[in-house]
Every structure is written in structure tokens, then in C-alpha cells.
């Protein structure tokens, strides 16, 4: 054996190093992929209080009642007054409920805002289904404009089958409005909001 | 083997273009000592500030938190990792497995020289604007957004990101080098199951580096883009999620704590075996305990994040998974005790460090088991109890492992013996000092004193004063360290090939002290 042997092992070195480099690059890629993976995971599981988006209204209503509380926040850099029309309401599980928030642009320029949201207790999130929400799109408010914004939701009747959620009597729905620095084309104006609200109200919400 | 082959290049070529694993190891150790002194200075200033309630040293809370942040980053990335992995790993993995050098000597050179570059970036960051409150980055080593994005508008944190990316890639290259060396370059007869435990510990550490650091790199890139390219990975206003950064960070951060302590486990095993004059008890169990610590280390990360508001079932999972780590760790502790049992013990300096390591690591491990419980953690989260816990496992675990290894191998590396009285003074001042610093912090934490504050109410004054006095005792210990180091190089007492005697039986002890520039021209054969 001599130093010459290292040259014969070059090919096995190359193989090892290729595998290790692939592992490192794969982990780097996974790090970046975690963003879409995490979003998908939250949407699918309701993890971190991510609410469900429902496409069809609830058809069964149960007797059990839940108090839904409405919470509203704005970030420091957004000069809006944002609050729920009612602070809380009692709803039946499975009942389709239309609630409203109001927002007023206190600044002298048109501002586009977008709302992030979650519900607590976190474990109730998979059963909190939104049919329609102002948080699905960006909202444009003209200077001084005050608007009503709808959220149409129901508490999924499947919730009663989950024993862990038997203790839940109150669910808090929370929104935080953020300033959008570079708004896209799709920001809702008052015209869009009125049209959308008509669509919602034309739907028969009774079960 | 003829020494005519032992040609050394000139000073500049030898130390700046070095491709020799022993020289690079030496560079890593020198680098680790220097960064350790800077990081130690930062922590000493913090302790002076906290000696009394009110403001003593700092007039700006931002600057205090900047010291806290830089202390953490320097000690982790620029002291513990370079010393244990780059320093001892480079020096002794090739020697122990009977290899002439590392698999990729020039990549090794790149790994090292990325580190001073990284350190310079971090040091520069301390003197340029962090945010309107002051210079430098004050968002702690965890770098959570939004404090690290919109909370630090100045360029300081960009320098931190660039520095950490450089250090991260240095470690990834080093990991690739170590794994290739250990898999492909073991001497004939040196099977994996005959490989010394230190080589095993570096192998497991290298895998952790390879799997964890790219994730940190991805998180740092995303922070950099959020700050400078208008992306919103961690910005709720743009559909991102700041909590995702915490998941990414701790997916790296938890394996990172094992990265820091596993090589110390390897060193301690050799020292306990040497000074008990017995082979290590349960060799295979020791090796696979490290492997299982490494594997389980990847599935427990969210126990650092119990208070983010996660589901109770998820907490239960992370709690149980975390407690499982106590099993392989216990195997290691009990195997060390069993190695000493009935052994012919000698309490030389490295053995003192190793015994202190076991004692202190167990203290930190016990508080770790306490903190794994999500209910208890909620009460002491981000208090000094946590600070005490992780300093017992790191500043006393990993750092005692470094000093144990340094006093064990110093003669082998330098060719000189140190003065054992000076070295004993170093040990005792350091041991008493760090215990005085950190033991009272358990009490402060349980009383509710939060981390990362420049000031505190008078109720916390007593234990803070003891803690700062401990820092002064520790400083004396550090001075004795520098003293014995200087004395050994001035007096130049020659070290024999195997100055620890028959207990030391790994391959590095078959070579002269210091080993020739190129060793194992004829590969050793292992029975």
C-alpha cells in the first residue's frame, strides 16, 4: 500500500461526493419547498388556525350552539378603522351565517389592504368553513370611504364527531388588515363589493 | 518510513495555502480560540451589566441585545463548531482511521478560509446600523422575523446573513469531506465496527451538518430575499408566515445542538477509556447511541416552539419524542460510568475535564428533560432557566469537551507538554466559575426573570450578583489557560510518542509527537 492508492480510490470518492452533494442540494431545495408545502399542509389540515374554504353551503343544522366572536386588528402602517358590526353571535352548528365587518379609510389617499386570518381554539380551525370572505381578495378603499364587508361561514357539523372538540363553546374569528404596497389588478372596489354582496344575498341560506 | 519525505512548505504557503489536515486542524483551533475570546468578552460585558439592577455598562438596550446575539452566534459557529469538528476532527479523524490525509485537501482549505471571511462579516455587522435604535443586529441568534426583517432596516443583518451563509457552506463542505474520508479511506482492516468512537462521532456530526445546514441556508436566503427583494416568505401581509421561519430554523437548530455536543461525546469516550486503562464499555452501543441521537434529533424541533400556539396533540408528540432522546444519552452516560468501574483510574488533567463534563452534562440533561414537558416549558419559556439549561449542556458540555480534548491531545499536536499545575488551576477556576455563573440562573428563571433584557427589578439582584462574580472567577480560569499555553511553547518540554501510556491505544499514539507532516505512507493494518 502506498500513496498511489488514493488515485485508484478517486472513482469511489467521486461517487460518494456526488451522493452527498445531491443530499445537500435536496435539503436546500426542501427548505425552499417548505413554503408551498407548509401552506398546503395548513390548508389541508387546518394547522395553525387556518380556516377551511367551502364551496357548497351547509345543508344540515344541529341543535348544539356555539358562540362565535369576531376580532379585528390593523397593522401600524395601515390608517384604517376596522371593526366587526357585532362582537359576537350565537350560531347553531351547520347554520349558514352572514356577518359583517366595517372598514373606514382614515387617510387622504386610496389604500389597498389585505386581511390575514385565523381562528382559535386552533383545533376548531378544520371545522370552521368560509363560503365567502372579504379576506379572499385585496380591498381598495378610497380616501375617507367607509364600507361593509361580508363573511359567510358555517361551523361544520362533522365537528360533533370529534370528541376533542366537545368542550368548545366559543370560537374566535380574527382578522388583521395589512397595507399592500404593490397592489395587484384584482383589488376589490366598492363596485365589486356591491356586486358580490348581491350575489351572496341572492343565495338561499335557509337549510 | 523515511523522514526525508517530510518536506514542509514555507511559512506562507504552509499556513495560507494549506492542504495538510493537521495544519488545517491547527488553524481551526487557533481560529476557535480567537473567536472564543471575542465571544467571551461579549458575555463578560453582559455579566458586568447585569451585576446590578439599572444601567452599568450599556446606555442602549439595543447594544446589550446586540452583544447577546453576537455572543451566541460567535460561540456556536466560530468557537464550538470550528474547534470540535474543524480542529479535532481534521487533526484526528485521518490519524485514527489510518488515512494519509482528508479525501479532498483543497476543499478542506476552502472550508477553513470561508470561516475568517464569515467572522469578518459578523464583526463588521456590529459597527454598522442595525435599526434606528442602534448599530448591529439585536434579534438574537434565532433571528426570528419580523424583528429580523422589518425590525432591522439597516444593513447590519445583511452582513450577518452573508457571514452565516459563508460559515454554513464551510460546514457543508467540511461534512462532505469527513463523510468521504471515513467511508472510503479507512486503513485495511479498519471496519466501521472497529473505528474509534471519535471518528464515529464526527461521522454522525457530519451527516447532521449535511442534512441540517442546507435548511438554515434556505431560511437565510428567504430572509435575505424578504429584506432586499420584496418577497414575503415570512410576511403575513404578503401571504407568508413568520412561524414557518421558526420551523425551518429549529429544524436546523435542534440538530445543531447535537452537532455541537456529539464530537465532545467522542472525545470524552477516549479520555475515560485512556485514564481507566480499559476499553470503552459497550463500544457498539456507544456508536449506535450517537447514531440514534442524530436520527431522533431531526424529529423533535418544535419543542423549542411550544408557545407559538400549536395544537395540544402536536405538543404531546414533540414532548414524547424529545423524552426518547434521554434513552441513548443515558446509554452513553452509564457506559462511561461502567468504563470507569473497576478501572485503574488516574485523575490527570484531561480526565478531570472529562469527569466534569459528565457531571455538568447530566445537570443540563436533567433540566432538559424538565423543559421537554410542554406544560413546564410554558412557565419558564424564554427565562433564565432555559439559559442555565443550554449553557450547562453547551458552555459546559461542549466547551469542557473542547478543553478535555485540548489537554488530552495538546502534546500530540504541538510536541510539547504543559505545566500540569497551571492546567489544573485553569480547570478548577473554570469549573467553579462557570457553575457560579449558571447554577443561580436556574433560580432566576424559576422566579420568572426573562432572557434578553438589559435591566431587571431589584428582586433578582442577589443571584445576578453571584452569577457575575462567577464570570470573574471564570475569567481567571481563562487567563490560566492562556498562561499554560504560552508556558508550554516557551519551555518546550518534549512530549513522547505516547505520553499517556498503555491506556491510549488509538492510532495517533503510534506516531511521533507531533506526527510527521505526511503520515501513513505505508498504511497501518488493523488486526
Short mmCIF file of C-alpha atoms in Angstrom, two decimals, chain B residues 52-367:
data_model
loop_
_atom_site.label_atom_id
_atom_site.label_comp_id
_atom_site.label_asym_id
_atom_site.label_seq_id
_atom_site.Cartn_x
_atom_site.Cartn_y
_atom_site.Cartn_z
CA UNK B 52 -26.69 45.31 39.48
CA UNK B 53 -30.17 46.50 38.54
CA UNK B 54 -30.14 49.61 36.37
CA UNK B 55 -27.68 50.57 33.65
CA UNK B 56 -23.97 49.95 34.24
CA UNK B 57 -22.05 49.21 31.06
CA UNK B 58 -24.56 49.85 28.30
CA UNK B 59 -26.51 53.04 27.71
CA UNK B 60 -28.58 51.48 24.95
CA UNK B 61 -30.67 48.30 25.38
CA UNK B 62 -30.24 47.63 21.66
CA UNK B 63 -26.48 47.36 22.11
CA UNK B 64 -26.92 44.92 25.01
CA UNK B 65 -29.13 42.70 22.86
CA UNK B 66 -26.64 43.01 20.02
CA UNK B 67 -23.96 41.66 22.41
CA UNK B 68 -26.32 38.81 23.37
CA UNK B 69 -26.92 37.94 19.71
CA UNK B 70 -23.28 38.11 18.67
CA UNK B 71 -22.17 36.13 21.73
CA UNK B 72 -24.47 33.29 20.70
CA UNK B 73 -23.51 33.31 17.03
CA UNK B 74 -19.77 33.58 17.72
CA UNK B 75 -19.69 30.83 20.32
CA UNK B 76 -21.75 28.41 18.23
CA UNK B 77 -20.47 28.97 14.70
CA UNK B 78 -16.97 30.27 15.39
CA UNK B 79 -15.81 28.56 18.58
CA UNK B 80 -17.54 25.24 19.25
CA UNK B 81 -18.04 24.04 15.69
CA UNK B 82 -14.58 25.04 14.38
CA UNK B 83 -12.77 23.68 17.43
CA UNK B 84 -14.56 20.33 17.75
CA UNK B 85 -15.23 19.47 14.12
CA UNK B 86 -12.71 21.51 12.14
CA UNK B 87 -9.97 21.37 14.76
CA UNK B 88 -10.02 17.95 16.41
CA UNK B 89 -11.93 16.36 13.53
CA UNK B 90 -9.31 17.40 10.98
CA UNK B 91 -6.43 16.52 13.24
CA UNK B 92 -7.53 13.14 14.50
CA UNK B 93 -10.09 11.55 12.18
CA UNK B 94 -7.46 10.77 9.48
CA UNK B 95 -4.93 9.70 12.14
CA UNK B 96 -7.42 7.44 13.95
CA UNK B 97 -8.67 5.67 10.83
CA UNK B 98 -5.16 5.32 9.40
CA UNK B 99 -5.59 7.68 6.44
CA UNK B 100 -2.76 9.80 4.98
CA UNK B 101 -4.97 12.92 4.80
CA UNK B 102 -8.56 14.04 4.21
CA UNK B 103 -10.26 12.95 0.97
CA UNK B 104 -10.32 16.48 -0.51
CA UNK B 105 -7.44 18.53 0.89
CA UNK B 106 -8.13 21.62 -1.21
CA UNK B 107 -11.83 21.60 -0.30
CA UNK B 108 -10.59 21.43 3.29
CA UNK B 109 -8.61 24.62 2.73
CA UNK B 110 -11.72 26.31 1.31
CA UNK B 111 -13.78 25.16 4.32
CA UNK B 112 -11.35 26.80 6.68
CA UNK B 113 -10.84 30.09 4.85
CA UNK B 114 -14.58 30.64 4.49
CA UNK B 115 -14.70 30.95 8.27
CA UNK B 116 -12.46 34.00 8.80
CA UNK B 117 -14.40 35.61 5.93
CA UNK B 118 -17.63 34.84 7.76
CA UNK B 119 -16.28 36.12 11.06
CA UNK B 120 -15.21 39.40 9.46
CA UNK B 121 -18.76 39.84 8.10
CA UNK B 122 -20.21 39.31 11.58
CA UNK B 123 -17.71 41.65 13.22
CA UNK B 124 -18.41 44.36 10.63
CA UNK B 125 -22.13 44.00 11.33
CA UNK B 126 -21.54 45.14 14.90
CA UNK B 127 -20.39 48.56 13.77
CA UNK B 128 -22.92 49.43 11.06
CA UNK B 129 -26.56 50.48 11.52
CA UNK B 130 -28.94 47.70 12.51
CA UNK B 131 -32.10 49.69 13.00
CA UNK B 132 -32.95 53.18 14.22
CA UNK B 133 -32.18 52.11 17.82
CA UNK B 134 -28.53 51.42 17.18
CA UNK B 135 -25.72 49.56 15.43
CA UNK B 136 -25.60 45.84 14.84
CA UNK B 137 -28.17 43.07 14.82
CA UNK B 138 -30.02 42.66 18.13
CA UNK B 139 -32.51 39.96 17.17
CA UNK B 140 -30.76 37.06 18.95
CA UNK B 141 -29.12 34.04 17.31
CA UNK B 142 -32.57 32.70 16.36
CA UNK B 143 -33.14 35.67 14.00
CA UNK B 144 -36.95 35.45 14.03
CA UNK B 145 -38.85 37.65 11.60
CA UNK B 146 -40.39 40.21 11.67
CA UNK B 147 -37.70 41.55 14.04
CA UNK B 148 -35.04 40.39 11.59
CA UNK B 149 -36.88 41.76 8.54
CA UNK B 150 -38.91 44.93 9.06
CA UNK B 151 -37.47 45.27 12.60
CA UNK B 152 -33.89 45.65 11.35
CA UNK B 153 -33.98 48.00 8.40
CA UNK B 154 -30.24 48.70 8.43
CA UNK B 155 -27.53 46.74 6.60
CA UNK B 156 -26.11 45.06 9.74
CA UNK B 157 -28.30 41.98 9.48
CA UNK B 158 -27.46 41.53 5.80
CA UNK B 159 -23.83 41.17 6.87
CA UNK B 160 -24.90 38.61 9.48
CA UNK B 161 -26.78 36.63 6.82
CA UNK B 162 -23.82 36.66 4.44
CA UNK B 163 -21.46 35.67 7.25
CA UNK B 164 -23.66 32.80 8.38
CA UNK B 165 -24.13 31.58 4.81
CA UNK B 166 -20.33 31.51 4.43
CA UNK B 167 -19.96 29.62 7.72
CA UNK B 168 -22.77 27.29 6.70
CA UNK B 169 -21.22 26.39 3.37
CA UNK B 170 -17.88 25.94 5.12
CA UNK B 171 -19.53 23.33 7.34
CA UNK B 172 -21.33 21.62 4.45
CA UNK B 173 -18.06 21.27 2.51
CA UNK B 174 -16.37 20.02 5.67
CA UNK B 175 -19.14 17.48 6.21
CA UNK B 176 -18.80 16.13 2.65
CA UNK B 177 -15.06 15.85 3.22
CA UNK B 178 -15.38 13.97 6.51
CA UNK B 179 -18.00 11.51 5.28
CA UNK B 180 -15.99 10.71 2.14
CA UNK B 181 -12.81 10.30 4.19
CA UNK B 182 -14.42 7.99 6.73
CA UNK B 183 -16.32 5.89 4.19
CA UNK B 184 -13.51 5.50 1.65
CA UNK B 185 -10.14 5.97 3.33
CA UNK B 186 -10.05 3.71 6.37
CA UNK B 187 -6.87 1.66 6.66
CA UNK B 188 -7.04 -2.02 5.69
CA UNK B 189 -8.84 -3.94 8.43
CA UNK B 190 -10.36 -0.79 9.96
CA UNK B 191 -14.01 -1.80 9.61
CA UNK B 192 -16.78 0.56 10.64
CA UNK B 193 -17.27 -1.51 13.79
CA UNK B 194 -13.61 -1.19 14.74
CA UNK B 195 -13.48 2.55 14.10
CA UNK B 196 -12.62 4.70 17.16
CA UNK B 197 -15.62 6.43 18.75
CA UNK B 198 -14.31 9.91 17.97
CA UNK B 199 -14.37 9.07 14.26
CA UNK B 200 -17.90 7.72 14.74
CA UNK B 201 -18.95 10.93 16.49
CA UNK B 202 -17.55 13.07 13.66
CA UNK B 203 -19.27 10.83 11.08
CA UNK B 204 -22.66 11.30 12.76
CA UNK B 205 -21.99 15.03 13.19
CA UNK B 206 -21.07 15.36 9.53
CA UNK B 207 -24.37 13.77 8.49
CA UNK B 208 -26.25 16.15 10.77
CA UNK B 209 -24.39 19.08 9.20
CA UNK B 210 -25.15 17.84 5.71
CA UNK B 211 -28.87 17.46 6.40
CA UNK B 212 -29.46 20.46 8.68
CA UNK B 213 -27.29 23.31 7.39
CA UNK B 214 -28.82 23.50 3.90
CA UNK B 215 -32.17 24.11 5.61
CA UNK B 216 -30.65 27.00 7.56
CA UNK B 217 -29.15 28.26 4.31
CA UNK B 218 -32.59 28.16 2.67
CA UNK B 219 -34.14 30.05 5.61
CA UNK B 220 -31.34 32.65 5.49
CA UNK B 221 -31.77 33.08 1.73
CA UNK B 222 -35.50 33.61 2.26
CA UNK B 223 -34.82 36.20 4.98
CA UNK B 224 -32.40 37.92 2.64
CA UNK B 225 -35.00 37.98 -0.16
CA UNK B 226 -37.72 39.21 2.21
CA UNK B 227 -35.42 42.04 3.28
CA UNK B 228 -33.97 43.01 -0.08
CA UNK B 229 -36.05 41.59 -2.91
CA UNK B 230 -39.60 42.32 -1.79
CA UNK B 231 -40.62 38.69 -1.31
CA UNK B 232 -42.95 37.72 1.53
CA UNK B 233 -41.92 34.25 2.66
CA UNK B 234 -42.29 35.27 6.28
CA UNK B 235 -44.56 38.31 5.89
CA UNK B 236 -48.21 37.74 6.78
CA UNK B 237 -49.24 40.78 4.72
CA UNK B 238 -47.93 39.03 1.61
CA UNK B 239 -49.42 35.66 2.40
CA UNK B 240 -46.31 34.38 4.16
CA UNK B 241 -45.98 33.06 7.66
CA UNK B 242 -43.40 34.15 10.24
CA UNK B 243 -43.99 30.92 12.14
CA UNK B 244 -42.62 28.98 9.17
CA UNK B 245 -39.24 30.58 9.79
CA UNK B 246 -39.29 29.15 13.30
CA UNK B 247 -39.98 25.68 11.92
CA UNK B 248 -37.16 25.99 9.40
CA UNK B 249 -34.78 27.49 11.94
CA UNK B 250 -35.37 24.82 14.56
CA UNK B 251 -35.32 22.02 12.00
CA UNK B 252 -31.72 23.15 11.68
CA UNK B 253 -31.33 24.42 15.24
CA UNK B 254 -32.08 21.26 17.13
CA UNK B 255 -29.68 19.01 15.18
CA UNK B 256 -27.25 21.90 15.63
CA UNK B 257 -27.11 21.33 19.40
CA UNK B 258 -26.13 17.70 18.74
CA UNK B 259 -23.63 18.90 16.15
CA UNK B 260 -22.03 20.84 18.99
CA UNK B 261 -22.01 18.07 21.57
CA UNK B 262 -21.57 14.77 19.68
CA UNK B 263 -17.86 15.29 18.90
CA UNK B 264 -17.38 16.04 22.59
CA UNK B 265 -19.04 12.68 23.34
CA UNK B 266 -16.44 11.03 21.12
CA UNK B 267 -13.52 12.79 22.82
CA UNK B 268 -14.82 12.01 26.31
CA UNK B 269 -15.08 8.30 25.43
CA UNK B 270 -11.38 8.17 24.50
CA UNK B 271 -10.32 10.05 27.61
CA UNK B 272 -12.40 7.95 30.00
CA UNK B 273 -11.05 4.78 28.38
CA UNK B 274 -7.43 6.01 28.45
CA UNK B 275 -7.43 7.02 32.09
CA UNK B 276 -9.36 3.96 33.25
CA UNK B 277 -6.91 1.75 31.32
CA UNK B 278 -9.88 -0.19 29.98
CA UNK B 279 -11.55 -0.39 26.60
CA UNK B 280 -14.74 1.62 26.46
CA UNK B 281 -17.73 -0.23 27.90
CA UNK B 282 -20.34 -1.18 25.28
CA UNK B 283 -18.48 0.10 22.20
CA UNK B 284 -21.23 -0.72 19.70
CA UNK B 285 -23.93 0.63 21.99
CA UNK B 286 -21.94 3.86 22.28
CA UNK B 287 -21.61 4.17 18.49
CA UNK B 288 -25.26 3.48 17.78
CA UNK B 289 -26.42 5.66 20.68
CA UNK B 290 -24.80 8.55 18.78
CA UNK B 291 -26.47 7.45 15.55
CA UNK B 292 -29.88 7.32 17.23
CA UNK B 293 -29.36 10.69 18.93
CA UNK B 294 -28.62 12.04 15.46
CA UNK B 295 -31.73 10.47 13.90
CA UNK B 296 -34.16 11.39 16.69
CA UNK B 297 -32.62 14.89 16.77
CA UNK B 298 -34.38 15.63 13.48
CA UNK B 299 -37.92 14.96 14.69
CA UNK B 300 -38.09 16.97 17.91
CA UNK B 301 -37.52 20.53 16.69
CA UNK B 302 -40.84 22.09 17.68
CA UNK B 303 -40.11 21.62 21.40
CA UNK B 304 -38.34 24.98 21.01
CA UNK B 305 -41.67 26.49 19.91
CA UNK B 306 -44.23 25.22 22.43
CA UNK B 307 -45.57 28.74 22.92
CA UNK B 308 -46.40 29.54 19.28
CA UNK B 309 -49.94 28.25 19.84
CA UNK B 310 -49.64 24.75 18.43
CA UNK B 311 -52.21 22.05 18.81
CA UNK B 312 -52.08 20.13 22.10
CA UNK B 313 -51.70 16.79 20.27
CA UNK B 314 -48.70 18.13 18.43
CA UNK B 315 -47.19 19.24 21.73
CA UNK B 316 -47.77 15.75 23.13
CA UNK B 317 -45.92 14.24 20.17
CA UNK B 318 -42.93 16.59 20.42
CA UNK B 319 -42.84 16.08 24.18
CA UNK B 320 -42.71 12.28 23.90
CA UNK B 321 -40.21 12.31 21.03
CA UNK B 322 -37.96 14.65 22.99
CA UNK B 323 -38.01 12.46 26.09
CA UNK B 324 -36.90 9.49 23.96
CA UNK B 325 -33.54 11.22 23.46
CA UNK B 326 -32.84 10.70 27.14
CA UNK B 327 -32.52 6.95 26.40
CA UNK B 328 -29.47 6.93 24.07
CA UNK B 329 -27.97 9.78 26.12
CA UNK B 330 -28.42 7.65 29.23
CA UNK B 331 -26.71 4.73 27.47
CA UNK B 332 -23.70 6.96 26.92
CA UNK B 333 -23.56 8.27 30.48
CA UNK B 334 -23.91 4.82 32.03
CA UNK B 335 -21.37 3.31 29.63
CA UNK B 336 -18.84 5.94 30.69
CA UNK B 337 -19.50 5.12 34.33
CA UNK B 338 -19.23 1.39 33.57
CA UNK B 339 -15.92 2.01 31.78
CA UNK B 340 -14.52 3.61 34.91
CA UNK B 341 -15.95 0.89 37.15
CA UNK B 342 -13.11 -1.38 38.24
CA UNK B 343 -10.68 0.58 36.07
CA UNK B 344 -7.22 1.69 37.09
CA UNK B 345 -8.12 5.38 37.30
CA UNK B 346 -5.72 8.28 37.08
CA UNK B 347 -7.07 11.78 37.52
CA UNK B 348 -4.86 13.64 35.08
CA UNK B 349 -5.98 16.98 33.63
CA UNK B 350 -7.98 15.64 30.65
CA UNK B 351 -9.69 13.14 32.96
CA UNK B 352 -10.72 15.98 35.28
CA UNK B 353 -12.27 17.83 32.35
CA UNK B 354 -13.98 14.62 31.21
CA UNK B 355 -15.43 13.83 34.64
CA UNK B 356 -16.62 17.43 34.99
CA UNK B 357 -18.14 17.10 31.53
CA UNK B 358 -20.17 14.06 32.60
CA UNK B 359 -21.36 15.75 35.80
CA UNK B 360 -22.30 19.04 34.13
CA UNK B 361 -23.83 17.42 31.08
CA UNK B 362 -26.08 15.35 33.35
CA UNK B 363 -27.19 18.52 35.17
CA UNK B 364 -28.02 20.12 31.82
CA UNK B 365 -29.65 16.90 30.65
CA UNK B 366 -31.93 16.75 33.68
CA UNK B 367 -33.15 20.31 33.18
#
